mmCIF file of C-alpha atoms in Angstrom:
data_model
loop_
_atom_site.group_PDB
_atom_site.id
_atom_site.type_symbol
_atom_site.label_atom_id
_atom_site.label_comp_id
_atom_site.label_asym_id
_atom_site.label_seq_id
_atom_site.Cartn_x
_atom_site.Cartn_y
_atom_site.Cartn_z
ATOM 1 C CA MET Y 1 -4.802 19.906 0.544
ATOM 2 C CA ARG Y 2 -8.172 20.954 0.135
ATOM 3 C CA ARG Y 3 -9.276 21.367 -3.541
ATOM 4 C CA ARG Y 4 -12.667 22.420 -4.769
ATOM 5 C CA LEU Y 5 -14.638 19.649 -6.347
ATOM 6 C CA ASP Y 6 -16.644 20.357 -9.484
ATOM 7 C CA PRO Y 7 -20.166 19.330 -8.632
ATOM 8 C CA GLY Y 8 -20.515 17.413 -11.785
ATOM 9 C CA TRP Y 9 -17.261 15.401 -11.160
ATOM 10 C CA ARG Y 10 -17.565 11.637 -10.928
ATOM 11 C CA PRO Y 11 -14.676 9.103 -10.613
ATOM 12 C CA LYS Y 12 -13.781 7.068 -13.596
ATOM 13 C CA LEU Y 13 -11.632 4.850 -11.495
ATOM 14 C CA VAL Y 14 -11.329 4.127 -7.811
ATOM 15 C CA ALA Y 15 -7.997 3.222 -6.238
ATOM 16 C CA LEU Y 16 -8.360 1.685 -2.883
ATOM 17 C CA ASP Y 17 -5.741 0.866 0.007
ATOM 18 C CA LEU Y 18 -6.626 -2.094 1.873
ATOM 19 C CA ASP Y 19 -5.468 -2.236 5.527
ATOM 20 C CA GLY Y 20 -7.102 0.640 7.501
ATOM 21 C CA THR Y 21 -9.279 1.555 4.681
ATOM 22 C CA VAL Y 22 -11.110 -1.537 3.450
ATOM 23 C CA VAL Y 23 -10.408 -3.845 6.262
ATOM 24 C CA PRO Y 24 -9.057 -3.107 9.899
ATOM 25 C CA TYR Y 25 -5.387 -3.786 10.651
ATOM 26 C CA GLY Y 26 -4.467 -7.065 12.122
ATOM 27 C CA PRO Y 27 -4.732 -10.775 11.417
ATOM 28 C CA ALA Y 28 -8.376 -10.712 10.986
ATOM 29 C CA GLY Y 29 -8.003 -7.927 8.305
ATOM 30 C CA THR Y 30 -8.557 -10.008 5.147
ATOM 31 C CA ARG Y 31 -12.536 -9.862 4.460
ATOM 32 C CA PRO Y 32 -14.089 -6.583 4.340
ATOM 33 C CA SER Y 33 -17.314 -5.738 6.213
ATOM 34 C CA LEU Y 34 -20.678 -6.327 4.388
ATOM 35 C CA ALA Y 35 -21.130 -2.589 4.099
ATOM 36 C CA VAL Y 36 -17.773 -1.945 2.387
ATOM 37 C CA ALA Y 37 -18.064 -4.985 0.158
ATOM 38 C CA ALA Y 38 -21.604 -3.828 -1.007
ATOM 39 C CA ALA Y 39 -20.333 -0.265 -1.610
ATOM 40 C CA VAL Y 40 -17.338 -1.673 -3.792
ATOM 41 C CA GLY Y 41 -19.908 -3.847 -5.607
ATOM 42 C CA ARG Y 42 -21.980 -0.809 -6.386
ATOM 43 C CA VAL Y 43 -18.760 0.759 -8.008
ATOM 44 C CA ILE Y 44 -18.142 -2.161 -10.121
ATOM 45 C CA ASP Y 45 -21.774 -2.647 -11.037
ATOM 46 C CA ALA Y 46 -21.497 0.904 -12.479
ATOM 47 C CA GLY Y 47 -18.758 0.027 -14.866
ATOM 48 C CA VAL Y 48 -16.041 1.963 -12.922
ATOM 49 C CA PRO Y 49 -12.754 -0.049 -12.321
ATOM 50 C CA VAL Y 50 -11.641 -0.562 -8.967
ATOM 51 C CA VAL Y 51 -7.897 -0.770 -8.382
ATOM 52 C CA VAL Y 52 -6.292 -2.133 -5.255
ATOM 53 C CA ALA Y 53 -3.282 0.047 -4.226
ATOM 54 C CA THR Y 54 -1.717 -1.493 -1.332
ATOM 55 C CA GLY Y 55 1.478 -2.147 0.601
ATOM 56 C CA ARG Y 56 0.744 -5.665 0.852
ATOM 57 C CA ALA Y 57 2.574 -8.175 -1.107
ATOM 58 C CA VAL Y 58 0.681 -10.093 -4.064
ATOM 59 C CA PRO Y 59 -0.858 -13.017 -2.203
ATOM 60 C CA ASP Y 60 -2.423 -10.919 0.665
ATOM 61 C CA ALA Y 61 -3.654 -8.359 -1.982
ATOM 62 C CA VAL Y 62 -5.296 -11.087 -4.169
ATOM 63 C CA ASP Y 63 -7.192 -12.441 -1.222
ATOM 64 C CA THR Y 64 -8.844 -9.166 -0.310
ATOM 65 C CA ALA Y 65 -9.418 -8.342 -4.163
ATOM 66 C CA VAL Y 66 -11.442 -11.642 -4.491
ATOM 67 C CA ALA Y 67 -13.358 -10.979 -1.387
ATOM 68 C CA LEU Y 68 -14.265 -7.472 -2.732
ATOM 69 C CA GLY Y 69 -15.374 -9.060 -6.218
ATOM 70 C CA ILE Y 70 -12.720 -7.268 -8.047
ATOM 71 C CA ARG Y 71 -11.847 -8.882 -11.496
ATOM 72 C CA GLY Y 72 -10.035 -8.153 -14.505
ATOM 73 C CA VAL Y 73 -8.164 -5.128 -13.252
ATOM 74 C CA GLU Y 74 -4.408 -5.272 -12.204
ATOM 75 C CA LEU Y 75 -3.525 -4.811 -8.644
ATOM 76 C CA VAL Y 76 -1.012 -2.388 -7.315
ATOM 77 C CA CYS Y 77 1.008 -4.166 -4.621
ATOM 78 C CA THR Y 78 4.065 -3.534 -2.531
ATOM 79 C CA ASN Y 79 3.621 0.165 -2.539
ATOM 80 C CA GLY Y 80 3.715 0.433 -6.230
ATOM 81 C CA ALA Y 81 6.685 -1.641 -6.918
ATOM 82 C CA VAL Y 82 4.641 -4.532 -8.233
ATOM 83 C CA VAL Y 83 1.746 -4.417 -10.552
ATOM 84 C CA TYR Y 84 -0.022 -7.761 -10.851
ATOM 85 C CA ASP Y 85 -2.323 -9.261 -13.360
ATOM 86 C CA ALA Y 86 -4.470 -11.665 -11.181
ATOM 87 C CA THR Y 87 -6.405 -12.914 -14.220
ATOM 88 C CA GLU Y 88 -3.242 -14.252 -15.800
ATOM 89 C CA ALA Y 89 -1.532 -14.664 -12.707
ATOM 90 C CA ARG Y 90 1.617 -12.773 -13.822
ATOM 91 C CA ILE Y 91 3.760 -9.678 -12.716
ATOM 92 C CA THR Y 92 3.344 -6.912 -15.415
ATOM 93 C CA HIS Y 93 5.803 -4.438 -13.752
ATOM 94 C CA ARG Y 94 8.389 -4.856 -11.139
ATOM 95 C CA VAL Y 95 10.907 -2.478 -9.682
ATOM 96 C CA THR Y 96 13.816 -3.864 -7.708
ATOM 97 C CA VAL Y 97 16.565 -2.262 -5.558
ATOM 98 C CA ASP Y 98 19.959 -3.174 -4.106
ATOM 99 C CA ILE Y 99 19.077 -3.437 -0.375
ATOM 100 C CA ALA Y 100 22.480 -4.247 1.124
ATOM 101 C CA PRO Y 101 23.525 -0.589 1.872
ATOM 102 C CA ALA Y 102 20.138 0.238 3.527
ATOM 103 C CA ALA Y 103 20.025 -2.932 5.721
ATOM 104 C CA ALA Y 104 23.722 -2.443 6.666
ATOM 105 C CA ALA Y 105 22.881 1.203 7.836
ATOM 106 C CA LEU Y 106 19.733 0.403 9.621
ATOM 107 C CA ALA Y 107 21.264 -2.673 11.392
ATOM 108 C CA ALA Y 108 24.131 -0.343 12.541
ATOM 109 C CA ARG Y 109 21.684 2.075 14.188
ATOM 110 C CA ILE Y 110 19.209 -0.552 15.549
ATOM 111 C CA PRO Y 111 20.966 -3.554 16.797
ATOM 112 C CA GLU Y 112 17.650 -5.408 17.677
ATOM 113 C CA ALA Y 113 16.168 -4.935 14.260
ATOM 114 C CA VAL Y 114 14.906 -8.085 12.215
ATOM 115 C CA PHE Y 115 14.452 -7.883 8.342
ATOM 116 C CA ALA Y 116 12.528 -9.321 5.535
ATOM 117 C CA ALA Y 117 12.885 -9.078 1.792
ATOM 118 C CA GLU Y 118 10.293 -9.521 -0.658
ATOM 119 C CA ARG Y 119 11.907 -11.400 -3.523
ATOM 120 C CA ASP Y 120 8.994 -12.602 -5.565
ATOM 121 C CA PRO Y 121 5.208 -12.491 -5.527
ATOM 122 C CA HIS Y 122 4.956 -15.863 -3.593
ATOM 123 C CA GLY Y 123 6.850 -15.095 -0.390
ATOM 124 C CA PHE Y 124 9.659 -13.368 1.646
ATOM 125 C CA VAL Y 125 13.105 -14.406 2.982
ATOM 126 C CA THR Y 126 13.479 -13.253 6.646
ATOM 127 C CA THR Y 127 15.889 -12.971 9.291
ATOM 128 C CA ASP Y 128 15.428 -14.955 12.499
ATOM 129 C CA GLY Y 129 12.724 -13.499 14.888
ATOM 130 C CA PHE Y 130 10.838 -11.743 12.185
ATOM 131 C CA HIS Y 131 7.070 -11.841 12.637
ATOM 132 C CA ARG Y 132 4.326 -11.064 10.173
ATOM 133 C CA GLU Y 133 0.770 -10.212 11.063
ATOM 134 C CA PHE Y 134 -0.489 -11.724 7.736
ATOM 135 C CA THR Y 135 0.340 -14.776 5.891
ATOM 136 C CA VAL Y 136 2.301 -14.276 2.651
ATOM 137 C CA GLY Y 137 2.730 -17.721 1.122
ATOM 138 C CA ARG Y 138 6.203 -19.039 1.150
ATOM 139 C CA GLU Y 139 8.694 -17.719 3.812
ATOM 140 C CA GLU Y 140 12.298 -18.845 4.430
ATOM 141 C CA VAL Y 141 14.502 -17.847 7.400
ATOM 142 C CA VAL Y 142 18.151 -16.867 6.239
ATOM 143 C CA ASP Y 143 21.011 -14.911 7.692
ATOM 144 C CA LEU Y 144 21.303 -11.060 6.768
ATOM 145 C CA ALA Y 145 24.009 -11.586 4.328
ATOM 146 C CA THR Y 146 21.861 -14.037 2.221
ATOM 147 C CA LEU Y 147 18.736 -11.681 2.645
ATOM 148 C CA VAL Y 148 20.561 -8.829 0.894
ATOM 149 C CA SER Y 149 22.448 -10.941 -1.685
ATOM 150 C CA GLU Y 150 20.076 -9.718 -4.583
ATOM 151 C CA PRO Y 151 18.061 -6.915 -5.694
ATOM 152 C CA VAL Y 152 14.534 -7.240 -4.385
ATOM 153 C CA VAL Y 153 11.273 -5.160 -4.583
ATOM 154 C CA ARG Y 154 11.135 -4.382 -0.748
ATOM 155 C CA LEU Y 155 13.020 -4.587 2.397
ATOM 156 C CA VAL Y 156 11.225 -4.642 5.572
ATOM 157 C CA CYS Y 157 12.845 -3.409 8.775
ATOM 158 C CA VAL Y 158 11.014 -4.096 12.102
ATOM 159 C CA ALA Y 159 12.415 -2.895 15.527
ATOM 160 C CA PRO Y 160 10.900 -4.635 18.468
ATOM 161 C CA GLY Y 161 10.180 -2.084 21.087
ATOM 162 C CA TRP Y 162 10.501 0.922 18.927
ATOM 163 C CA ASP Y 163 7.662 3.288 17.819
ATOM 164 C CA ALA Y 164 7.054 4.675 14.526
ATOM 165 C CA VAL Y 165 8.386 8.152 15.500
ATOM 166 C CA ALA Y 166 11.859 6.869 16.448
ATOM 167 C CA MET Y 167 12.024 4.464 13.515
ATOM 168 C CA GLY Y 168 11.202 7.273 10.932
ATOM 169 C CA ALA Y 169 13.925 9.562 12.510
ATOM 170 C CA VAL Y 170 16.513 6.896 11.937
ATOM 171 C CA ALA Y 171 15.235 5.988 8.435
ATOM 172 C CA ALA Y 172 15.312 10.030 7.610
ATOM 173 C CA GLU Y 173 18.874 10.013 8.833
ATOM 174 C CA VAL Y 174 20.624 7.062 7.356
ATOM 175 C CA LEU Y 175 18.548 6.289 3.985
ATOM 176 C CA ASP Y 176 19.841 8.326 0.969
ATOM 177 C CA PRO Y 177 16.651 9.598 -0.933
ATOM 178 C CA ALA Y 178 18.638 9.135 -4.111
ATOM 179 C CA GLN Y 179 19.028 5.413 -3.424
ATOM 180 C CA TYR Y 180 15.734 4.715 -1.676
ATOM 181 C CA SER Y 181 12.178 5.603 -0.988
ATOM 182 C CA TRP Y 182 10.688 4.485 2.453
ATOM 183 C CA ASP Y 183 7.290 4.330 4.187
ATOM 184 C CA LEU Y 184 6.221 3.552 7.767
ATOM 185 C CA GLY Y 185 3.431 1.410 8.944
ATOM 186 C CA TYR Y 186 1.246 2.092 11.818
ATOM 187 C CA SER Y 187 3.881 0.651 14.064
ATOM 188 C CA ALA Y 188 7.844 0.359 13.956
ATOM 189 C CA TRP Y 189 7.529 -1.237 10.464
ATOM 190 C CA LEU Y 190 9.533 0.214 7.904
ATOM 191 C CA ASP Y 191 9.189 -0.364 3.992
ATOM 192 C CA VAL Y 192 12.397 0.356 1.839
ATOM 193 C CA GLN Y 193 12.205 0.500 -1.777
ATOM 194 C CA ALA Y 194 13.543 1.804 -4.950
ATOM 195 C CA PRO Y 195 13.511 5.814 -5.290
ATOM 196 C CA GLY Y 196 10.650 7.124 -6.972
ATOM 197 C CA VAL Y 197 8.371 4.163 -6.310
ATOM 198 C CA SER Y 198 4.998 4.847 -4.756
ATOM 199 C CA LYS Y 199 1.281 3.710 -5.180
ATOM 200 C CA ALA Y 200 0.940 6.778 -7.533
ATOM 201 C CA THR Y 201 3.528 5.326 -10.067
ATOM 202 C CA GLY Y 202 1.826 1.986 -9.838
ATOM 203 C CA THR Y 203 -1.687 3.196 -10.088
ATOM 204 C CA ALA Y 204 -0.468 5.509 -12.955
ATOM 205 C CA MET Y 205 0.621 2.455 -15.016
ATOM 206 C CA VAL Y 206 -2.823 0.870 -14.635
ATOM 207 C CA CYS Y 207 -4.693 3.770 -15.647
ATOM 208 C CA GLU Y 208 -2.688 4.439 -18.590
ATOM 209 C CA ASP Y 209 -3.573 0.936 -19.725
ATOM 210 C CA LEU Y 210 -7.243 1.745 -19.145
ATOM 211 C CA GLY Y 211 -7.092 5.105 -20.703
ATOM 212 C CA VAL Y 212 -8.037 6.929 -17.547
ATOM 213 C CA ASP Y 213 -6.774 10.389 -16.694
ATOM 214 C CA PRO Y 214 -5.373 10.984 -13.193
ATOM 215 C CA ALA Y 215 -7.945 13.967 -12.807
ATOM 216 C CA ASP Y 216 -10.667 11.155 -12.948
ATOM 217 C CA VAL Y 217 -9.286 9.163 -10.089
ATOM 218 C CA LEU Y 218 -10.735 8.745 -6.612
ATOM 219 C CA ALA Y 219 -8.325 7.743 -4.135
ATOM 220 C CA ILE Y 220 -9.054 6.486 -0.433
ATOM 221 C CA GLY Y 221 -6.499 5.732 2.043
ATOM 222 C CA ASP Y 222 -5.203 5.994 5.586
ATOM 223 C CA GLY Y 223 -1.317 5.579 5.457
ATOM 224 C CA THR Y 224 1.612 7.871 4.899
ATOM 225 C CA ASN Y 225 2.183 5.572 1.898
ATOM 226 C CA ASP Y 226 -1.006 6.968 0.436
ATOM 227 C CA ILE Y 227 0.021 10.751 0.303
ATOM 228 C CA GLU Y 228 1.819 10.435 -2.987
ATOM 229 C CA LEU Y 229 -1.330 8.709 -4.377
ATOM 230 C CA PHE Y 230 -3.501 11.523 -2.956
ATOM 231 C CA LYS Y 231 -1.432 14.338 -4.644
ATOM 232 C CA TRP Y 232 -1.605 12.427 -7.939
ATOM 233 C CA ALA Y 233 -5.289 11.641 -7.972
ATOM 234 C CA GLY Y 234 -8.268 13.959 -8.923
ATOM 235 C CA TRP Y 235 -9.768 13.448 -5.530
ATOM 236 C CA ALA Y 236 -8.508 12.007 -2.287
ATOM 237 C CA VAL Y 237 -10.264 10.920 0.908
ATOM 238 C CA ALA Y 238 -8.411 10.010 3.946
ATOM 239 C CA MET Y 239 -9.832 7.859 6.684
ATOM 240 C CA GLY Y 240 -11.030 9.024 9.869
ATOM 241 C CA GLN Y 241 -8.267 7.417 11.974
ATOM 242 C CA ALA Y 242 -5.501 8.448 9.709
ATOM 243 C CA LEU Y 243 -2.585 10.550 11.130
ATOM 244 C CA GLU Y 244 -2.957 14.268 10.812
ATOM 245 C CA VAL Y 245 -0.396 14.420 8.012
ATOM 246 C CA VAL Y 246 -2.372 11.950 5.965
ATOM 247 C CA GLN Y 247 -5.700 13.830 6.477
ATOM 248 C CA ASP Y 248 -3.904 17.083 5.659
ATOM 249 C CA ALA Y 249 -2.855 15.549 2.321
ATOM 250 C CA ALA Y 250 -6.428 14.477 1.348
ATOM 251 C CA ASP Y 251 -9.357 16.562 -0.017
ATOM 252 C CA GLU Y 252 -11.676 15.247 2.571
ATOM 253 C CA VAL Y 253 -11.880 12.998 5.611
ATOM 254 C CA THR Y 254 -14.414 10.041 6.015
ATOM 255 C CA ASP Y 255 -15.322 7.920 8.958
ATOM 256 C CA PRO Y 256 -12.705 5.601 10.487
ATOM 257 C CA VAL Y 257 -12.517 2.168 9.112
ATOM 258 C CA GLU Y 258 -14.156 0.508 12.065
ATOM 259 C CA LEU Y 259 -17.241 2.834 11.068
ATOM 260 C CA ASP Y 260 -17.065 1.685 7.330
ATOM 261 C CA GLY Y 261 -15.781 5.090 6.261
ATOM 262 C CA CYS Y 262 -14.652 3.700 2.922
ATOM 263 C CA ALA Y 263 -18.422 2.813 2.232
ATOM 264 C CA THR Y 264 -19.547 6.310 3.380
ATOM 265 C CA ALA Y 265 -17.071 7.892 0.963
ATOM 266 C CA LEU Y 266 -18.129 5.735 -2.067
ATOM 267 C CA GLY Y 267 -21.490 6.389 -1.324
ATOM 268 C CA ARG Y 268 -21.273 9.895 -2.412
ATOM 269 C CA TRP Y 269 -21.159 8.929 -5.840
ATOM 270 C CA PHE Y 270 -22.412 5.260 -5.935
ATOM 271 C CA PRO Y 271 -25.472 5.378 -3.636
#
């Protein structure tokens, strides 16, 4: 996707992915670099809302939003399944799904798979052996039957020893798009959610509340879970290390996260 940008266009809202965009992947990826924090600060100082649009659950999203100085704007979490008002510490939108059929289908094809279910904004339940790279508040180890016993906002499936390509092939085969939407992380990490849920749907709700048109939104991200957001936003910027399919979905490509590409992209309008 390569649209022509009106020379006079300026974003009225900025939607930012976190991991791989604002911060690098990994356990240390909570605080942004000084350059990125300063760039986001200039956006905020210009009176333009900055919306976090992330696959993270609420606790992790809040930590980085605070580090960026974002206040008074709802956070789009869990790939759009949760919209959270950090000021009032409450969920304003939540989409759940019955994950039992998905978990059964994935477990049948991937015997070594481990699972987690995001039930509320404060933590996950997981099967034994599930390891997270980020803290997420409360976690409880349960058996698979208990994990799938109620609708949740997200099922996570991790396949030790698998790569993302193999995991994606299984997901495409066994997950009915009428029942589920799904996204892959940078490894064999699979997020399964309700159909139609995406960062775009969550960000659209925030924009509606703020009176911002999608055509006036700048979106920056690096993952396949950003593609729907890129299609929806007025202008989309992919990070330099993003997969080719993600870069192809964007209007332009900036530097990689290690080189503060997010700051570079924002500097075009907020020097």
